[in-house]
PDB file of C-alpha atoms in Angstrom:
ATOM      1  CA  MET J   1       4.538  10.789  21.235  1.00  0.00           C
ATOM      2  CA  LYS J   2       0.951  11.049  19.917  1.00  0.00           C
ATOM      3  CA  SER J   3      -0.251  10.723  16.258  1.00  0.00           C
ATOM      4  CA  PHE J   4      -3.369  11.921  14.157  1.00  0.00           C
ATOM      5  CA  THR J   5      -3.393  11.150  10.417  1.00  0.00           C
ATOM      6  CA  ILE J   6      -6.235  13.280   8.332  1.00  0.00           C
ATOM      7  CA  GLU J   7      -7.117  13.524   4.675  1.00  0.00           C
ATOM      8  CA  ALA J   8      -5.257  16.781   3.750  1.00  0.00           C
ATOM      9  CA  THR J   9      -8.160  19.085   2.902  1.00  0.00           C
ATOM     10  CA  THR J  10      -9.085  22.647   4.419  1.00  0.00           C
ATOM     11  CA  THR J  11     -12.102  21.243   6.375  1.00  0.00           C
ATOM     12  CA  GLY J  12      -9.432  19.227   8.485  1.00  0.00           C
ATOM     13  CA  LEU J  13      -7.650  22.360  10.050  1.00  0.00           C
ATOM     14  CA  THR J  14     -10.378  22.605  12.891  1.00  0.00           C
ATOM     15  CA  GLN J  15      -9.369  18.967  13.892  1.00  0.00           C
ATOM     16  CA  VAL J  16      -5.780  19.273  13.483  1.00  0.00           C
ATOM     17  CA  LEU J  17      -6.062  22.604  15.642  1.00  0.00           C
ATOM     18  CA  LYS J  18      -8.491  20.452  18.330  1.00  0.00           C
ATOM     19  CA  PHE J  19      -5.463  17.918  18.114  1.00  0.00           C
ATOM     20  CA  ILE J  20      -2.586  19.936  18.923  1.00  0.00           C
ATOM     21  CA  ASP J  21      -4.247  22.088  21.506  1.00  0.00           C
ATOM     22  CA  TYR J  22      -5.580  19.327  23.638  1.00  0.00           C
ATOM     23  CA  GLU J  23      -2.176  17.964  23.540  1.00  0.00           C
ATOM     24  CA  LEU J  24      -0.473  21.713  24.270  1.00  0.00           C
ATOM     25  CA  GLU J  25      -3.188  21.899  27.172  1.00  0.00           C
ATOM     26  CA  SER J  26      -2.209  18.934  29.221  1.00  0.00           C
ATOM     27  CA  LEU J  27       1.294  20.422  29.084  1.00  0.00           C
ATOM     28  CA  ASN J  28       0.248  23.565  30.786  1.00  0.00           C
ATOM     29  CA  CYS J  29       1.327  25.147  27.877  1.00  0.00           C
ATOM     30  CA  GLU J  30       0.891  29.088  28.179  1.00  0.00           C
ATOM     31  CA  ILE J  31      -1.455  30.657  26.019  1.00  0.00           C
ATOM     32  CA  LYS J  32       1.079  33.034  24.436  1.00  0.00           C
ATOM     33  CA  VAL J  33       3.148  29.941  22.995  1.00  0.00           C
ATOM     34  CA  GLN J  34       0.136  27.737  22.217  1.00  0.00           C
ATOM     35  CA  TYR J  35      -1.094  30.534  20.047  1.00  0.00           C
ATOM     36  CA  GLN J  36       2.391  30.830  18.481  1.00  0.00           C
ATOM     37  CA  ILE J  37       2.165  27.317  18.012  1.00  0.00           C
ATOM     38  CA  ASP J  38      -1.149  27.201  16.686  1.00  0.00           C
ATOM     39  CA  VAL J  39      -0.505  29.940  13.918  1.00  0.00           C
ATOM     40  CA  ALA J  40       2.622  27.823  12.584  1.00  0.00           C
ATOM     41  CA  VAL J  41       0.588  24.489  12.560  1.00  0.00           C
ATOM     42  CA  GLU J  42      -2.058  26.326  10.791  1.00  0.00           C
ATOM     43  CA  GLU J  43       0.506  27.577   7.934  1.00  0.00           C
ATOM     44  CA  ILE J  44       2.416  24.270   7.334  1.00  0.00           C
ATOM     45  CA  TYR J  45      -1.268  22.201   7.276  1.00  0.00           C
ATOM     46  CA  VAL J  46      -2.434  24.798   4.754  1.00  0.00           C
ATOM     47  CA  ASN J  47       0.480  24.879   2.829  1.00  0.00           C
ATOM     48  CA  ILE J  48       0.454  20.839   2.757  1.00  0.00           C
ATOM     49  CA  VAL J  49      -3.046  20.639   1.606  1.00  0.00           C
ATOM     50  CA  SER J  50      -2.714  23.185  -1.157  1.00  0.00           C
ATOM     51  CA  TYR J  51       0.473  22.221  -2.608  1.00  0.00           C
ATOM     52  CA  ALA J  52       1.473  18.677  -1.650  1.00  0.00           C
ATOM     53  CA  TYR J  53      -0.846  16.546  -3.517  1.00  0.00           C
ATOM     54  CA  ASN J  54      -1.277  18.883  -6.594  1.00  0.00           C
ATOM     55  CA  GLY J  55      -5.251  18.948  -6.443  1.00  0.00           C
ATOM     56  CA  ASN J  56      -5.302  15.178  -5.732  1.00  0.00           C
ATOM     57  CA  LYS J  57      -6.295  13.365  -2.279  1.00  0.00           C
ATOM     58  CA  GLY J  58      -3.650  12.391   0.207  1.00  0.00           C
ATOM     59  CA  ASN J  59      -2.999  12.215   4.011  1.00  0.00           C
ATOM     60  CA  VAL J  60      -1.139  14.002   6.341  1.00  0.00           C
ATOM     61  CA  THR J  61       0.163  12.893   9.356  1.00  0.00           C
ATOM     62  CA  ILE J  62       0.534  15.166  12.528  1.00  0.00           C
ATOM     63  CA  GLU J  63       2.934  13.519  15.571  1.00  0.00           C
ATOM     64  CA  ILE J  64       3.479  15.940  18.530  1.00  0.00           C
ATOM     65  CA  SER J  65       6.070  14.758  21.412  1.00  0.00           C
ATOM     66  CA  SER J  66       7.389  16.370  24.503  1.00  0.00           C
ATOM     67  CA  GLU J  67      10.367  16.598  26.492  1.00  0.00           C
ATOM     68  CA  VAL J  68      10.770  17.363  29.934  1.00  0.00           C
ATOM     69  CA  ASN J  69      14.344  18.991  30.305  1.00  0.00           C
ATOM     70  CA  PRO J  70      14.274  21.648  28.841  1.00  0.00           C
ATOM     71  CA  LYS J  71      10.343  21.544  28.671  1.00  0.00           C
ATOM     72  CA  SER J  72       9.513  21.294  24.708  1.00  0.00           C
ATOM     73  CA  VAL J  73       7.135  20.414  22.216  1.00  0.00           C
ATOM     74  CA  THR J  74       7.907  19.070  18.873  1.00  0.00           C
ATOM     75  CA  ILE J  75       5.130  18.801  15.682  1.00  0.00           C
ATOM     76  CA  SER J  76       5.878  16.709  13.014  1.00  0.00           C
ATOM     77  CA  PHE J  77       4.207  17.036   9.892  1.00  0.00           C
ATOM     78  CA  THR J  78       4.541  13.682   7.083  1.00  0.00           C
ATOM     79  CA  ASP J  79       2.773  13.548   3.546  1.00  0.00           C
ATOM     80  CA  SER J  80       3.644  11.700   0.664  1.00  0.00           C
ATOM     81  CA  GLY J  81       2.815  14.592  -1.803  1.00  0.00           C
ATOM     82  CA  ILE J  82       5.337  16.396  -4.160  1.00  0.00           C
ATOM     83  CA  PRO J  83       9.050  16.820  -2.833  1.00  0.00           C
ATOM     84  CA  TYR J  84       9.051  20.100  -1.390  1.00  0.00           C
ATOM     85  CA  ASN J  85      11.402  22.028   1.081  1.00  0.00           C
ATOM     86  CA  PRO J  86       9.801  25.273   2.108  1.00  0.00           C
ATOM     87  CA  LEU J  87      13.110  26.066   3.859  1.00  0.00           C
ATOM     88  CA  GLU J  88      15.369  26.241   0.770  1.00  0.00           C
ATOM     89  CA  LYS J  89      13.229  29.203  -0.367  1.00  0.00           C
ATOM     90  CA  LYS J  90      14.733  33.009   0.281  1.00  0.00           C
ATOM     91  CA  ASP J  91      12.808  34.775   3.163  1.00  0.00           C
ATOM     92  CA  PRO J  92      11.056  37.598   2.276  1.00  0.00           C
ATOM     93  CA  ASP J  93      12.548  40.781   2.095  1.00  0.00           C
ATOM     94  CA  ILE J  94      10.480  42.483   4.973  1.00  0.00           C
ATOM     95  CA  THR J  95      11.828  45.910   4.505  1.00  0.00           C
ATOM     96  CA  LEU J  96      10.012  46.054   1.445  1.00  0.00           C
ATOM     97  CA  SER J  97       6.145  47.257   1.541  1.00  0.00           C
ATOM     98  CA  ALA J  98       3.587  44.686   0.863  1.00  0.00           C
ATOM     99  CA  GLU J  99       3.316  45.956  -3.080  1.00  0.00           C
ATOM    100  CA  GLU J 100       7.017  45.375  -3.647  1.00  0.00           C
ATOM    101  CA  ARG J 101       7.527  41.967  -2.078  1.00  0.00           C
ATOM    102  CA  SER J 102       6.876  38.982  -4.362  1.00  0.00           C
ATOM    103  CA  ILE J 103       4.057  36.819  -3.130  1.00  0.00           C
ATOM    104  CA  GLY J 104       4.671  33.820  -0.766  1.00  0.00           C
ATOM    105  CA  GLY J 105       6.641  32.990   1.461  1.00  0.00           C
ATOM    106  CA  LEU J 106       5.764  34.874   4.465  1.00  0.00           C
ATOM    107  CA  GLY J 107       4.100  32.215   6.345  1.00  0.00           C
ATOM    108  CA  ILE J 108       6.936  29.766   6.563  1.00  0.00           C
ATOM    109  CA  TYR J 109       9.251  32.944   7.465  1.00  0.00           C
ATOM    110  CA  MET J 110       6.940  33.233  10.205  1.00  0.00           C
ATOM    111  CA  VAL J 111       7.088  29.705  11.340  1.00  0.00           C
ATOM    112  CA  LYS J 112      11.165  29.925  11.135  1.00  0.00           C
ATOM    113  CA  LYS J 113      11.042  33.347  13.445  1.00  0.00           C
ATOM    114  CA  SER J 114       8.453  31.940  15.965  1.00  0.00           C
ATOM    115  CA  MET J 115       9.490  28.474  16.770  1.00  0.00           C
ATOM    116  CA  ASP J 116      12.791  27.392  18.392  1.00  0.00           C
ATOM    117  CA  TYR J 117      13.603  24.683  15.689  1.00  0.00           C
ATOM    118  CA  VAL J 118      12.059  23.982  12.305  1.00  0.00           C
ATOM    119  CA  SER J 119      13.513  20.946   9.685  1.00  0.00           C
ATOM    120  CA  TYR J 120      12.428  19.385   6.685  1.00  0.00           C
ATOM    121  CA  ASP J 121      13.417  15.977   5.302  1.00  0.00           C
ATOM    122  CA  TYR J 122      12.263  13.808   2.465  1.00  0.00           C
ATOM    123  CA  LYS J 123      12.746  10.160   3.554  1.00  0.00           C
ATOM    124  CA  ASP J 124      11.045   6.976   1.958  1.00  0.00           C
ATOM    125  CA  GLY J 125       8.824   9.241  -0.256  1.00  0.00           C
ATOM    126  CA  LYS J 126       7.623  11.513   2.051  1.00  0.00           C
ATOM    127  CA  ASN J 127       8.007  15.174   3.004  1.00  0.00           C
ATOM    128  CA  ILE J 128       8.524  15.394   6.623  1.00  0.00           C
ATOM    129  CA  PHE J 129       8.475  19.332   8.062  1.00  0.00           C
ATOM    130  CA  SER J 130       9.120  19.483  12.271  1.00  0.00           C
ATOM    131  CA  ILE J 131       8.904  22.299  14.356  1.00  0.00           C
ATOM    132  CA  LYS J 132      10.135  22.399  18.040  1.00  0.00           C
ATOM    133  CA  LYS J 133       8.926  25.238  20.558  1.00  0.00           C
ATOM    134  CA  TYR J 134      10.435  25.462  24.217  1.00  0.00           C
ATOM    135  CA  LEU J 135       7.774  26.032  26.602  1.00  0.00           C
TER     136      LEU J 135
END
């Protein structure tokens, strides 16, 4: 398992994606799958930056681990911000037009649809959001 801690700022996204992509490339991850993971990582990280600390400073730790059989990667995001489980939010009605839909929720919906496993836990004062993708 590899771990990376960074201050939760919008400028940190580039470093987070470099960290993730380096690890995915070392696993010979297909570019299409890497792109799906990058989109999910960006969505989760930006949500933490935008909402976890309510305008205050805070960190996020990203951990990435892989399994051989079946070949997969798991990425976890841990922050000590405001407790919030985005998986409890109702999925948006994608049959409605953009004008008819309520704002928010589409990004997490995309994460849930593109990853093979998504989970949230609140433990020891920390939000832990994890995604898993089979390679």
